[in-house]
PDB file of C-alpha atoms in Angstrom:
ATOM      1  CA  UNK A   1     -17.637  79.066 -82.414  1.00 88.00           C
ATOM      2  CA  UNK A   2     -21.010  79.543 -80.700  1.00 89.00           C
ATOM      3  CA  UNK A   3     -22.676  77.025 -78.391  1.00 88.00           C
ATOM      4  CA  UNK A   4     -25.193  76.180 -81.121  1.00 88.00           C
ATOM      5  CA  UNK A   5     -22.451  75.705 -83.701  1.00 90.00           C
ATOM      6  CA  UNK A   6     -20.456  73.527 -81.309  1.00 91.00           C
ATOM      7  CA  UNK A   7     -23.393  71.186 -80.666  1.00 90.00           C
ATOM      8  CA  UNK A   8     -24.077  70.946 -84.414  1.00 93.00           C
ATOM      9  CA  UNK A   9     -20.401  70.283 -85.114  1.00 94.00           C
ATOM     10  CA  UNK A  10     -20.166  67.458 -82.558  1.00 95.00           C
ATOM     11  CA  UNK A  11     -23.447  65.946 -83.722  1.00 95.00           C
ATOM     12  CA  UNK A  12     -22.428  66.000 -87.395  1.00 95.00           C
ATOM     13  CA  UNK A  13     -19.128  64.272 -86.614  1.00 95.00           C
ATOM     14  CA  UNK A  14     -20.766  61.582 -84.495  1.00 96.00           C
ATOM     15  CA  UNK A  15     -23.481  60.661 -87.002  1.00 94.00           C
ATOM     16  CA  UNK A  16     -20.801  58.582 -88.696  1.00 89.00           C
ATOM     17  CA  UNK A  17     -21.106  56.015 -85.897  1.00 91.00           C
ATOM     18  CA  UNK A  18     -24.329  56.887 -84.004  1.00 91.00           C
ATOM     19  CA  UNK A  19     -27.900  57.565 -85.098  1.00 92.00           C
ATOM     20  CA  UNK A  20     -29.021  61.193 -85.201  1.00 92.00           C
ATOM     21  CA  UNK A  21     -30.759  61.237 -81.811  1.00 93.00           C
ATOM     22  CA  UNK A  22     -27.890  59.589 -79.946  1.00 94.00           C
ATOM     23  CA  UNK A  23     -25.320  61.824 -81.638  1.00 95.00           C
ATOM     24  CA  UNK A  24     -27.379  64.895 -80.695  1.00 93.00           C
ATOM     25  CA  UNK A  25     -27.708  63.751 -77.070  1.00 94.00           C
ATOM     26  CA  UNK A  26     -23.959  63.152 -76.804  1.00 95.00           C
ATOM     27  CA  UNK A  27     -23.236  66.570 -78.315  1.00 93.00           C
ATOM     28  CA  UNK A  28     -25.572  68.223 -75.844  1.00 92.00           C
ATOM     29  CA  UNK A  29     -23.981  66.338 -72.931  1.00 94.00           C
ATOM     30  CA  UNK A  30     -20.460  67.352 -73.983  1.00 95.00           C
ATOM     31  CA  UNK A  31     -21.386  71.025 -74.200  1.00 91.00           C
ATOM     32  CA  UNK A  32     -23.183  70.927 -70.843  1.00 92.00           C
ATOM     33  CA  UNK A  33     -20.080  69.398 -69.296  1.00 93.00           C
ATOM     34  CA  UNK A  34     -17.773  71.985 -70.870  1.00 91.00           C
ATOM     35  CA  UNK A  35     -19.847  75.090 -70.233  1.00 88.00           C
ATOM     36  CA  UNK A  36     -21.805  74.157 -67.096  1.00 86.00           C
ATOM     37  CA  UNK A  37     -25.000  75.394 -68.755  1.00 81.00           C
ATOM     38  CA  UNK A  38     -28.383  73.674 -68.720  1.00 80.00           C
ATOM     39  CA  UNK A  39     -30.371  72.946 -71.879  1.00 79.00           C
ATOM     40  CA  UNK A  40     -32.704  75.930 -71.402  1.00 79.00           C
ATOM     41  CA  UNK A  41     -29.699  78.234 -70.937  1.00 75.00           C
ATOM     42  CA  UNK A  42     -28.121  76.898 -74.113  1.00 75.00           C
ATOM     43  CA  UNK A  43     -31.304  77.537 -76.077  1.00 74.00           C
ATOM     44  CA  UNK A  44     -31.573  81.110 -74.789  1.00 75.00           C
ATOM     45  CA  UNK A  45     -27.852  81.808 -75.189  1.00 71.00           C
ATOM     46  CA  UNK A  46     -27.252  79.797 -78.352  1.00 70.00           C
ATOM     47  CA  UNK A  47     -25.223  82.627 -79.894  1.00 78.00           C
ATOM     48  CA  UNK A  48     -22.847  82.732 -76.927  1.00 81.00           C
ATOM     49  CA  UNK A  49     -19.281  81.901 -77.967  1.00 86.00           C
ATOM     50  CA  UNK A  50     -17.186  79.177 -76.386  1.00 87.00           C
ATOM     51  CA  UNK A  51     -13.497  79.641 -75.631  1.00 91.00           C
ATOM     52  CA  UNK A  52     -10.566  78.382 -77.678  1.00 93.00           C
ATOM     53  CA  UNK A  53      -9.684  76.050 -74.808  1.00 94.00           C
ATOM     54  CA  UNK A  54     -13.191  74.561 -74.983  1.00 93.00           C
ATOM     55  CA  UNK A  55     -12.851  74.122 -78.749  1.00 93.00           C
ATOM     56  CA  UNK A  56      -9.619  72.199 -78.199  1.00 95.00           C
ATOM     57  CA  UNK A  57     -11.311  69.993 -75.597  1.00 96.00           C
ATOM     58  CA  UNK A  58     -14.096  69.224 -78.075  1.00 96.00           C
ATOM     59  CA  UNK A  59     -11.537  67.990 -80.581  1.00 96.00           C
ATOM     60  CA  UNK A  60      -9.854  65.889 -77.899  1.00 97.00           C
ATOM     61  CA  UNK A  61     -13.188  64.393 -76.859  1.00 97.00           C
ATOM     62  CA  UNK A  62     -14.174  63.667 -80.457  1.00 96.00           C
ATOM     63  CA  UNK A  63     -10.942  61.772 -81.043  1.00 96.00           C
ATOM     64  CA  UNK A  64     -11.998  59.390 -78.283  1.00 96.00           C
ATOM     65  CA  UNK A  65     -15.718  59.359 -79.050  1.00 96.00           C
ATOM     66  CA  UNK A  66     -15.076  58.381 -82.671  1.00 95.00           C
ATOM     67  CA  UNK A  67     -13.395  55.187 -81.443  1.00 93.00           C
ATOM     68  CA  UNK A  68     -16.761  54.246 -79.850  1.00 93.00           C
ATOM     69  CA  UNK A  69     -15.507  55.138 -76.366  1.00 94.00           C
ATOM     70  CA  UNK A  70     -18.619  55.897 -74.268  1.00 95.00           C
ATOM     71  CA  UNK A  71     -19.219  59.560 -73.534  1.00 96.00           C
ATOM     72  CA  UNK A  72     -19.445  58.697 -69.830  1.00 97.00           C
ATOM     73  CA  UNK A  73     -15.789  57.625 -69.826  1.00 97.00           C
ATOM     74  CA  UNK A  74     -14.708  60.580 -71.935  1.00 97.00           C
ATOM     75  CA  UNK A  75     -16.342  63.018 -69.502  1.00 97.00           C
ATOM     76  CA  UNK A  76     -15.770  60.844 -66.403  1.00 97.00           C
ATOM     77  CA  UNK A  77     -19.381  61.183 -65.334  1.00 97.00           C
ATOM     78  CA  UNK A  78     -22.589  59.173 -65.283  1.00 97.00           C
ATOM     79  CA  UNK A  79     -25.952  59.796 -63.643  1.00 96.00           C
ATOM     80  CA  UNK A  80     -27.693  57.228 -61.450  1.00 97.00           C
ATOM     81  CA  UNK A  81     -30.742  57.734 -59.210  1.00 97.00           C
ATOM     82  CA  UNK A  82     -30.354  61.482 -59.633  1.00 96.00           C
ATOM     83  CA  UNK A  83     -26.723  61.452 -58.481  1.00 97.00           C
ATOM     84  CA  UNK A  84     -23.613  62.217 -60.539  1.00 97.00           C
ATOM     85  CA  UNK A  85     -20.958  59.495 -60.320  1.00 98.00           C
ATOM     86  CA  UNK A  86     -17.350  59.540 -61.436  1.00 98.00           C
ATOM     87  CA  UNK A  87     -16.709  56.651 -63.854  1.00 98.00           C
ATOM     88  CA  UNK A  88     -13.720  55.407 -65.806  1.00 97.00           C
ATOM     89  CA  UNK A  89     -12.647  52.277 -67.677  1.00 96.00           C
ATOM     90  CA  UNK A  90     -12.320  50.327 -64.412  1.00 96.00           C
ATOM     91  CA  UNK A  91     -16.075  50.258 -63.765  1.00 97.00           C
ATOM     92  CA  UNK A  92     -19.266  49.586 -65.667  1.00 96.00           C
ATOM     93  CA  UNK A  93     -21.393  52.527 -66.692  1.00 96.00           C
ATOM     94  CA  UNK A  94     -24.521  52.541 -64.476  1.00 96.00           C
ATOM     95  CA  UNK A  95     -27.690  51.520 -66.333  1.00 93.00           C
ATOM     96  CA  UNK A  96     -31.290  52.768 -65.905  1.00 93.00           C
ATOM     97  CA  UNK A  97     -32.568  49.223 -65.287  1.00 93.00           C
ATOM     98  CA  UNK A  98     -30.270  48.986 -62.270  1.00 96.00           C
ATOM     99  CA  UNK A  99     -31.993  52.092 -60.899  1.00 97.00           C
ATOM    100  CA  UNK A 100     -35.201  50.051 -61.007  1.00 97.00           C
ATOM    101  CA  UNK A 101     -33.529  47.377 -58.867  1.00 97.00           C
ATOM    102  CA  UNK A 102     -32.623  50.025 -56.273  1.00 97.00           C
ATOM    103  CA  UNK A 103     -36.150  51.417 -56.307  1.00 96.00           C
ATOM    104  CA  UNK A 104     -37.593  47.907 -55.821  1.00 96.00           C
ATOM    105  CA  UNK A 105     -35.487  47.446 -52.702  1.00 96.00           C
ATOM    106  CA  UNK A 106     -36.513  50.805 -51.279  1.00 94.00           C
ATOM    107  CA  UNK A 107     -40.213  50.312 -52.008  1.00 93.00           C
ATOM    108  CA  UNK A 108     -40.107  46.890 -50.320  1.00 92.00           C
ATOM    109  CA  UNK A 109     -38.181  48.046 -47.283  1.00 87.00           C
ATOM    110  CA  UNK A 110     -40.104  47.198 -44.109  1.00 76.00           C
ATOM    111  CA  UNK A 111     -37.160  46.716 -41.764  1.00 68.00           C
ATOM    112  CA  UNK A 112     -36.460  49.156 -38.918  1.00 69.00           C
ATOM    113  CA  UNK A 113     -34.198  51.480 -40.881  1.00 73.00           C
ATOM    114  CA  UNK A 114     -31.895  52.149 -37.943  1.00 77.00           C
ATOM    115  CA  UNK A 115     -31.115  48.417 -37.708  1.00 85.00           C
ATOM    116  CA  UNK A 116     -31.009  47.588 -41.418  1.00 94.00           C
ATOM    117  CA  UNK A 117     -27.857  45.991 -42.829  1.00 96.00           C
ATOM    118  CA  UNK A 118     -27.228  45.712 -46.578  1.00 97.00           C
ATOM    119  CA  UNK A 119     -24.552  43.969 -48.656  1.00 98.00           C
ATOM    120  CA  UNK A 120     -23.938  44.876 -52.299  1.00 98.00           C
ATOM    121  CA  UNK A 121     -21.918  42.284 -54.229  1.00 98.00           C
ATOM    122  CA  UNK A 122     -19.874  43.823 -57.055  1.00 97.00           C
ATOM    123  CA  UNK A 123     -19.283  47.459 -56.131  1.00 97.00           C
ATOM    124  CA  UNK A 124     -18.252  48.834 -59.515  1.00 96.00           C
ATOM    125  CA  UNK A 125     -18.735  52.595 -59.390  1.00 98.00           C
ATOM    126  CA  UNK A 126     -20.565  52.216 -56.090  1.00 98.00           C
ATOM    127  CA  UNK A 127     -23.848  53.340 -57.641  1.00 98.00           C
ATOM    128  CA  UNK A 128     -26.001  50.709 -55.884  1.00 98.00           C
ATOM    129  CA  UNK A 129     -24.648  50.891 -52.314  1.00 98.00           C
ATOM    130  CA  UNK A 130     -24.199  54.667 -52.395  1.00 98.00           C
ATOM    131  CA  UNK A 131     -27.725  55.258 -53.713  1.00 98.00           C
ATOM    132  CA  UNK A 132     -29.169  52.933 -51.063  1.00 97.00           C
ATOM    133  CA  UNK A 133     -27.201  54.663 -48.313  1.00 97.00           C
ATOM    134  CA  UNK A 134     -28.376  58.071 -49.520  1.00 95.00           C
ATOM    135  CA  UNK A 135     -32.004  56.922 -49.396  1.00 94.00           C
ATOM    136  CA  UNK A 136     -31.770  54.732 -46.284  1.00 93.00           C
ATOM    137  CA  UNK A 137     -29.367  56.873 -44.304  1.00 89.00           C
ATOM    138  CA  UNK A 138     -29.441  54.939 -41.027  1.00 91.00           C
ATOM    139  CA  UNK A 139     -28.786  51.586 -42.700  1.00 94.00           C
ATOM    140  CA  UNK A 140     -25.357  49.977 -42.434  1.00 96.00           C
ATOM    141  CA  UNK A 141     -24.198  49.345 -46.004  1.00 97.00           C
ATOM    142  CA  UNK A 142     -21.370  47.059 -47.126  1.00 98.00           C
ATOM    143  CA  UNK A 143     -20.084  46.496 -50.640  1.00 98.00           C
ATOM    144  CA  UNK A 144     -17.443  44.121 -52.002  1.00 98.00           C
ATOM    145  CA  UNK A 145     -15.553  43.816 -55.270  1.00 97.00           C
ATOM    146  CA  UNK A 146     -12.623  41.786 -56.592  1.00 96.00           C
ATOM    147  CA  UNK A 147     -11.187  44.820 -58.400  1.00 97.00           C
ATOM    148  CA  UNK A 148      -8.948  47.127 -56.387  1.00 97.00           C
ATOM    149  CA  UNK A 149      -9.254  49.781 -59.113  1.00 97.00           C
ATOM    150  CA  UNK A 150     -13.056  49.627 -59.059  1.00 97.00           C
ATOM    151  CA  UNK A 151     -13.074  50.043 -55.288  1.00 98.00           C
ATOM    152  CA  UNK A 152     -10.951  53.176 -55.626  1.00 98.00           C
ATOM    153  CA  UNK A 153     -13.646  54.619 -57.906  1.00 98.00           C
ATOM    154  CA  UNK A 154     -16.439  53.559 -55.542  1.00 98.00           C
ATOM    155  CA  UNK A 155     -14.683  55.068 -52.523  1.00 98.00           C
ATOM    156  CA  UNK A 156     -14.118  58.291 -54.447  1.00 98.00           C
ATOM    157  CA  UNK A 157     -17.839  58.503 -55.236  1.00 98.00           C
ATOM    158  CA  UNK A 158     -18.840  57.754 -51.648  1.00 98.00           C
ATOM    159  CA  UNK A 159     -16.584  60.555 -50.418  1.00 98.00           C
ATOM    160  CA  UNK A 160     -17.859  63.004 -53.029  1.00 98.00           C
ATOM    161  CA  UNK A 161     -21.496  62.172 -52.301  1.00 98.00           C
ATOM    162  CA  UNK A 162     -21.002  62.244 -48.557  1.00 97.00           C
ATOM    163  CA  UNK A 163     -21.952  58.710 -47.528  1.00 97.00           C
ATOM    164  CA  UNK A 164     -20.316  56.039 -45.393  1.00 97.00           C
ATOM    165  CA  UNK A 165     -20.152  52.631 -47.092  1.00 98.00           C
ATOM    166  CA  UNK A 166     -17.975  49.758 -45.873  1.00 98.00           C
ATOM    167  CA  UNK A 167     -16.097  48.782 -49.029  1.00 98.00           C
ATOM    168  CA  UNK A 168     -14.072  45.581 -48.945  1.00 98.00           C
ATOM    169  CA  UNK A 169     -11.893  43.876 -51.531  1.00 98.00           C
ATOM    170  CA  UNK A 170     -12.578  40.162 -51.964  1.00 97.00           C
ATOM    171  CA  UNK A 171     -13.314  37.492 -54.542  1.00 96.00           C
ATOM    172  CA  UNK A 172     -16.933  36.554 -53.927  1.00 97.00           C
ATOM    173  CA  UNK A 173     -16.528  33.308 -55.849  1.00 96.00           C
ATOM    174  CA  UNK A 174     -13.972  32.249 -53.255  1.00 97.00           C
ATOM    175  CA  UNK A 175     -16.071  30.595 -50.525  1.00 96.00           C
ATOM    176  CA  UNK A 176     -13.540  31.208 -47.792  1.00 97.00           C
ATOM    177  CA  UNK A 177     -13.335  34.897 -48.611  1.00 97.00           C
ATOM    178  CA  UNK A 178     -17.090  35.477 -48.842  1.00 97.00           C
ATOM    179  CA  UNK A 179     -17.729  33.567 -45.629  1.00 96.00           C
ATOM    180  CA  UNK A 180     -15.586  36.151 -43.828  1.00 96.00           C
ATOM    181  CA  UNK A 181     -18.457  38.618 -44.274  1.00 98.00           C
ATOM    182  CA  UNK A 182     -21.104  39.081 -41.541  1.00 97.00           C
ATOM    183  CA  UNK A 183     -24.867  38.558 -41.897  1.00 97.00           C
ATOM    184  CA  UNK A 184     -27.272  40.994 -43.553  1.00 97.00           C
ATOM    185  CA  UNK A 185     -30.946  41.854 -43.898  1.00 95.00           C
ATOM    186  CA  UNK A 186     -30.644  42.590 -47.615  1.00 96.00           C
ATOM    187  CA  UNK A 187     -28.205  41.236 -50.181  1.00 98.00           C
ATOM    188  CA  UNK A 188     -28.174  42.933 -53.584  1.00 98.00           C
ATOM    189  CA  UNK A 189     -26.087  42.299 -56.682  1.00 97.00           C
ATOM    190  CA  UNK A 190     -25.790  43.132 -60.335  1.00 96.00           C
ATOM    191  CA  UNK A 191     -23.204  40.432 -61.057  1.00 95.00           C
ATOM    192  CA  UNK A 192     -21.543  39.458 -64.347  1.00 89.00           C
ATOM    193  CA  UNK A 193     -24.113  37.437 -66.312  1.00 86.00           C
ATOM    194  CA  UNK A 194     -23.344  37.673 -70.031  1.00 85.00           C
ATOM    195  CA  UNK A 195     -22.061  34.409 -71.586  1.00 83.00           C
ATOM    196  CA  UNK A 196     -18.847  34.762 -73.552  1.00 86.00           C
ATOM    197  CA  UNK A 197     -20.590  33.711 -76.776  1.00 86.00           C
ATOM    198  CA  UNK A 198     -22.840  36.780 -76.603  1.00 83.00           C
ATOM    199  CA  UNK A 199     -19.884  39.095 -77.213  1.00 79.00           C
ATOM    200  CA  UNK A 200     -20.500  38.993 -80.946  1.00 76.00           C
ATOM    201  CA  UNK A 201     -23.904  40.642 -80.463  1.00 78.00           C
ATOM    202  CA  UNK A 202     -22.668  43.542 -78.347  1.00 78.00           C
ATOM    203  CA  UNK A 203     -22.001  47.105 -79.400  1.00 79.00           C
ATOM    204  CA  UNK A 204     -18.400  48.241 -79.735  1.00 77.00           C
ATOM    205  CA  UNK A 205     -18.775  51.000 -77.140  1.00 77.00           C
ATOM    206  CA  UNK A 206     -19.440  48.270 -74.551  1.00 81.00           C
ATOM    207  CA  UNK A 207     -17.257  45.457 -75.854  1.00 79.00           C
ATOM    208  CA  UNK A 208     -14.120  47.515 -76.460  1.00 80.00           C
ATOM    209  CA  UNK A 209     -14.262  49.794 -73.437  1.00 84.00           C
ATOM    210  CA  UNK A 210     -16.182  48.446 -70.433  1.00 84.00           C
ATOM    211  CA  UNK A 211     -14.398  45.988 -68.085  1.00 85.00           C
ATOM    212  CA  UNK A 212     -14.984  42.426 -69.270  1.00 85.00           C
ATOM    213  CA  UNK A 213     -14.616  40.922 -65.797  1.00 85.00           C
ATOM    214  CA  UNK A 214     -17.729  42.840 -64.720  1.00 85.00           C
ATOM    215  CA  UNK A 215     -19.724  41.666 -67.741  1.00 86.00           C
ATOM    216  CA  UNK A 216     -18.849  38.152 -68.853  1.00 86.00           C
ATOM    217  CA  UNK A 217     -19.107  34.651 -67.423  1.00 85.00           C
ATOM    218  CA  UNK A 218     -18.042  31.301 -68.908  1.00 83.00           C
ATOM    219  CA  UNK A 219     -20.484  29.742 -71.359  1.00 82.00           C
ATOM    220  CA  UNK A 220     -20.465  26.507 -69.380  1.00 87.00           C
ATOM    221  CA  UNK A 221     -21.293  28.218 -66.052  1.00 87.00           C
ATOM    222  CA  UNK A 222     -23.211  31.389 -66.843  1.00 90.00           C
ATOM    223  CA  UNK A 223     -25.043  31.358 -63.492  1.00 95.00           C
ATOM    224  CA  UNK A 224     -21.940  30.911 -61.339  1.00 95.00           C
ATOM    225  CA  UNK A 225     -22.505  34.119 -59.378  1.00 96.00           C
ATOM    226  CA  UNK A 226     -26.150  33.328 -58.628  1.00 97.00           C
ATOM    227  CA  UNK A 227     -25.130  29.926 -57.271  1.00 97.00           C
ATOM    228  CA  UNK A 228     -22.616  31.612 -54.982  1.00 97.00           C
ATOM    229  CA  UNK A 229     -25.125  34.261 -53.865  1.00 98.00           C
ATOM    230  CA  UNK A 230     -27.787  31.638 -53.127  1.00 97.00           C
ATOM    231  CA  UNK A 231     -25.346  29.554 -51.110  1.00 97.00           C
ATOM    232  CA  UNK A 232     -24.045  32.607 -49.246  1.00 98.00           C
ATOM    233  CA  UNK A 233     -27.555  33.765 -48.356  1.00 97.00           C
ATOM    234  CA  UNK A 234     -28.416  30.522 -46.595  1.00 95.00           C
ATOM    235  CA  UNK A 235     -25.801  31.325 -43.938  1.00 95.00           C
ATOM    236  CA  UNK A 236     -25.567  35.091 -44.138  1.00 97.00           C
ATOM    237  CA  UNK A 237     -29.175  36.300 -44.393  1.00 97.00           C
ATOM    238  CA  UNK A 238     -30.778  37.448 -41.170  1.00 94.00           C
ATOM    239  CA  UNK A 239     -34.310  36.345 -40.285  1.00 91.00           C
ATOM    240  CA  UNK A 240     -36.761  37.586 -42.960  1.00 91.00           C
ATOM    241  CA  UNK A 241     -33.792  38.672 -45.077  1.00 94.00           C
ATOM    242  CA  UNK A 242     -34.134  39.156 -48.845  1.00 96.00           C
ATOM    243  CA  UNK A 243     -31.873  38.815 -51.889  1.00 98.00           C
ATOM    244  CA  UNK A 244     -32.307  41.121 -54.893  1.00 98.00           C
ATOM    245  CA  UNK A 245     -30.363  40.576 -58.107  1.00 98.00           C
ATOM    246  CA  UNK A 246     -30.308  41.879 -61.626  1.00 97.00           C
ATOM    247  CA  UNK A 247     -30.415  39.035 -64.163  1.00 96.00           C
ATOM    248  CA  UNK A 248     -29.848  38.162 -67.797  1.00 93.00           C
ATOM    249  CA  UNK A 249     -33.262  38.561 -69.406  1.00 92.00           C
ATOM    250  CA  UNK A 250     -32.817  35.340 -71.392  1.00 91.00           C
ATOM    251  CA  UNK A 251     -31.942  33.294 -68.301  1.00 92.00           C
ATOM    252  CA  UNK A 252     -34.784  34.266 -65.989  1.00 92.00           C
ATOM    253  CA  UNK A 253     -36.221  30.780 -65.518  1.00 94.00           C
ATOM    254  CA  UNK A 254     -32.815  29.187 -65.055  1.00 95.00           C
ATOM    255  CA  UNK A 255     -31.796  31.834 -62.512  1.00 96.00           C
ATOM    256  CA  UNK A 256     -35.067  31.437 -60.613  1.00 96.00           C
ATOM    257  CA  UNK A 257     -34.454  27.690 -60.522  1.00 96.00           C
ATOM    258  CA  UNK A 258     -31.038  28.269 -58.912  1.00 97.00           C
ATOM    259  CA  UNK A 259     -32.659  30.027 -55.976  1.00 97.00           C
ATOM    260  CA  UNK A 260     -35.637  27.701 -55.695  1.00 96.00           C
ATOM    261  CA  UNK A 261     -33.410  24.617 -55.689  1.00 96.00           C
ATOM    262  CA  UNK A 262     -31.439  26.230 -52.845  1.00 95.00           C
ATOM    263  CA  UNK A 263     -34.533  26.651 -50.686  1.00 95.00           C
ATOM    264  CA  UNK A 264     -35.754  30.132 -51.625  1.00 97.00           C
ATOM    265  CA  UNK A 265     -39.063  31.498 -52.840  1.00 96.00           C
ATOM    266  CA  UNK A 266     -38.101  33.540 -55.917  1.00 96.00           C
ATOM    267  CA  UNK A 267     -40.001  36.108 -57.944  1.00 95.00           C
ATOM    268  CA  UNK A 268     -38.965  37.774 -61.191  1.00 96.00           C
ATOM    269  CA  UNK A 269     -39.800  41.357 -62.085  1.00 95.00           C
ATOM    270  CA  UNK A 270     -39.857  43.045 -65.476  1.00 93.00           C
ATOM    271  CA  UNK A 271     -38.156  46.359 -66.133  1.00 93.00           C
ATOM    272  CA  UNK A 272     -39.791  49.340 -67.833  1.00 92.00           C
ATOM    273  CA  UNK A 273     -39.021  47.793 -71.232  1.00 92.00           C
ATOM    274  CA  UNK A 274     -40.949  44.654 -70.335  1.00 93.00           C
ATOM    275  CA  UNK A 275     -37.849  42.477 -69.961  1.00 93.00           C
ATOM    276  CA  UNK A 276     -37.386  40.040 -67.090  1.00 93.00           C
ATOM    277  CA  UNK A 277     -34.532  41.837 -65.393  1.00 95.00           C
ATOM    278  CA  UNK A 278     -34.698  41.291 -61.612  1.00 97.00           C
ATOM    279  CA  UNK A 279     -35.228  38.586 -59.025  1.00 97.00           C
ATOM    280  CA  UNK A 280     -36.288  38.815 -55.390  1.00 98.00           C
ATOM    281  CA  UNK A 281     -35.580  35.737 -53.289  1.00 97.00           C
ATOM    282  CA  UNK A 282     -36.624  34.911 -49.729  1.00 96.00           C
ATOM    283  CA  UNK A 283     -35.197  31.956 -47.860  1.00 89.00           C
ATOM    284  CA  UNK A 284     -37.711  29.303 -46.791  1.00 78.00           C
ATOM    285  CA  UNK A 285     -36.919  28.520 -43.166  1.00 69.00           C
ATOM    286  CA  UNK A 286     -39.034  26.076 -41.191  1.00 56.00           C
TER     287      UNK A 286
END
């Protein structure tokens, strides 16, 4: 089987559950992972044969992909801010809109970098704190998560990507636990924000495979994490400190109101798709 035939074979199999473009992109990603070749190389060397071992891996991958398992979990890799992260079922797959949140923080950054302290709430794969540490190397970066398994993934990525992040395991919704943290110049979070009732509208590759605790919140308290973050910031933000959060696009006004009612000036920002996706909040101190 040649590289070209392998991509066509994967794509044809996956069009049963994905549209043509997505199936083609997944096929291309699988072959790049297996062969280590870039797209231009695969075009030039399209008649190059793959090994029998690689053919067997393709079949193994397809068995999982055809159950709607995301290709990122099948290959144990996802890209974020130009960096390759290890991912598995214990962490969310990093999203492009979260890259925009990171870029917003960096573009705003006016603190002396060698004195900057950052807290990320909800480590997951570690994509946010690791990317910030890579870009703001002298900053002291902390990150917390309730999931021991997620923290193992985040620590693995930090080690692989050569950065020092202070990862800590705690339940941020537990006031006593979160108050054990120090103060920071920047607090950032992409917390769970999808109400349980929205599950019926979600794709199977997300619903059946990504960790629900990192996605869903109770219908009767969908903004529970933002309330906790706002309360935490009043005691744990340094002078001129800022909170940045990703938000549910349909709850922008309600999330803004949480911060404003807690004494912050809050501003929403749209992502590249024109959806209200982020909030920046500054505490109003007299």
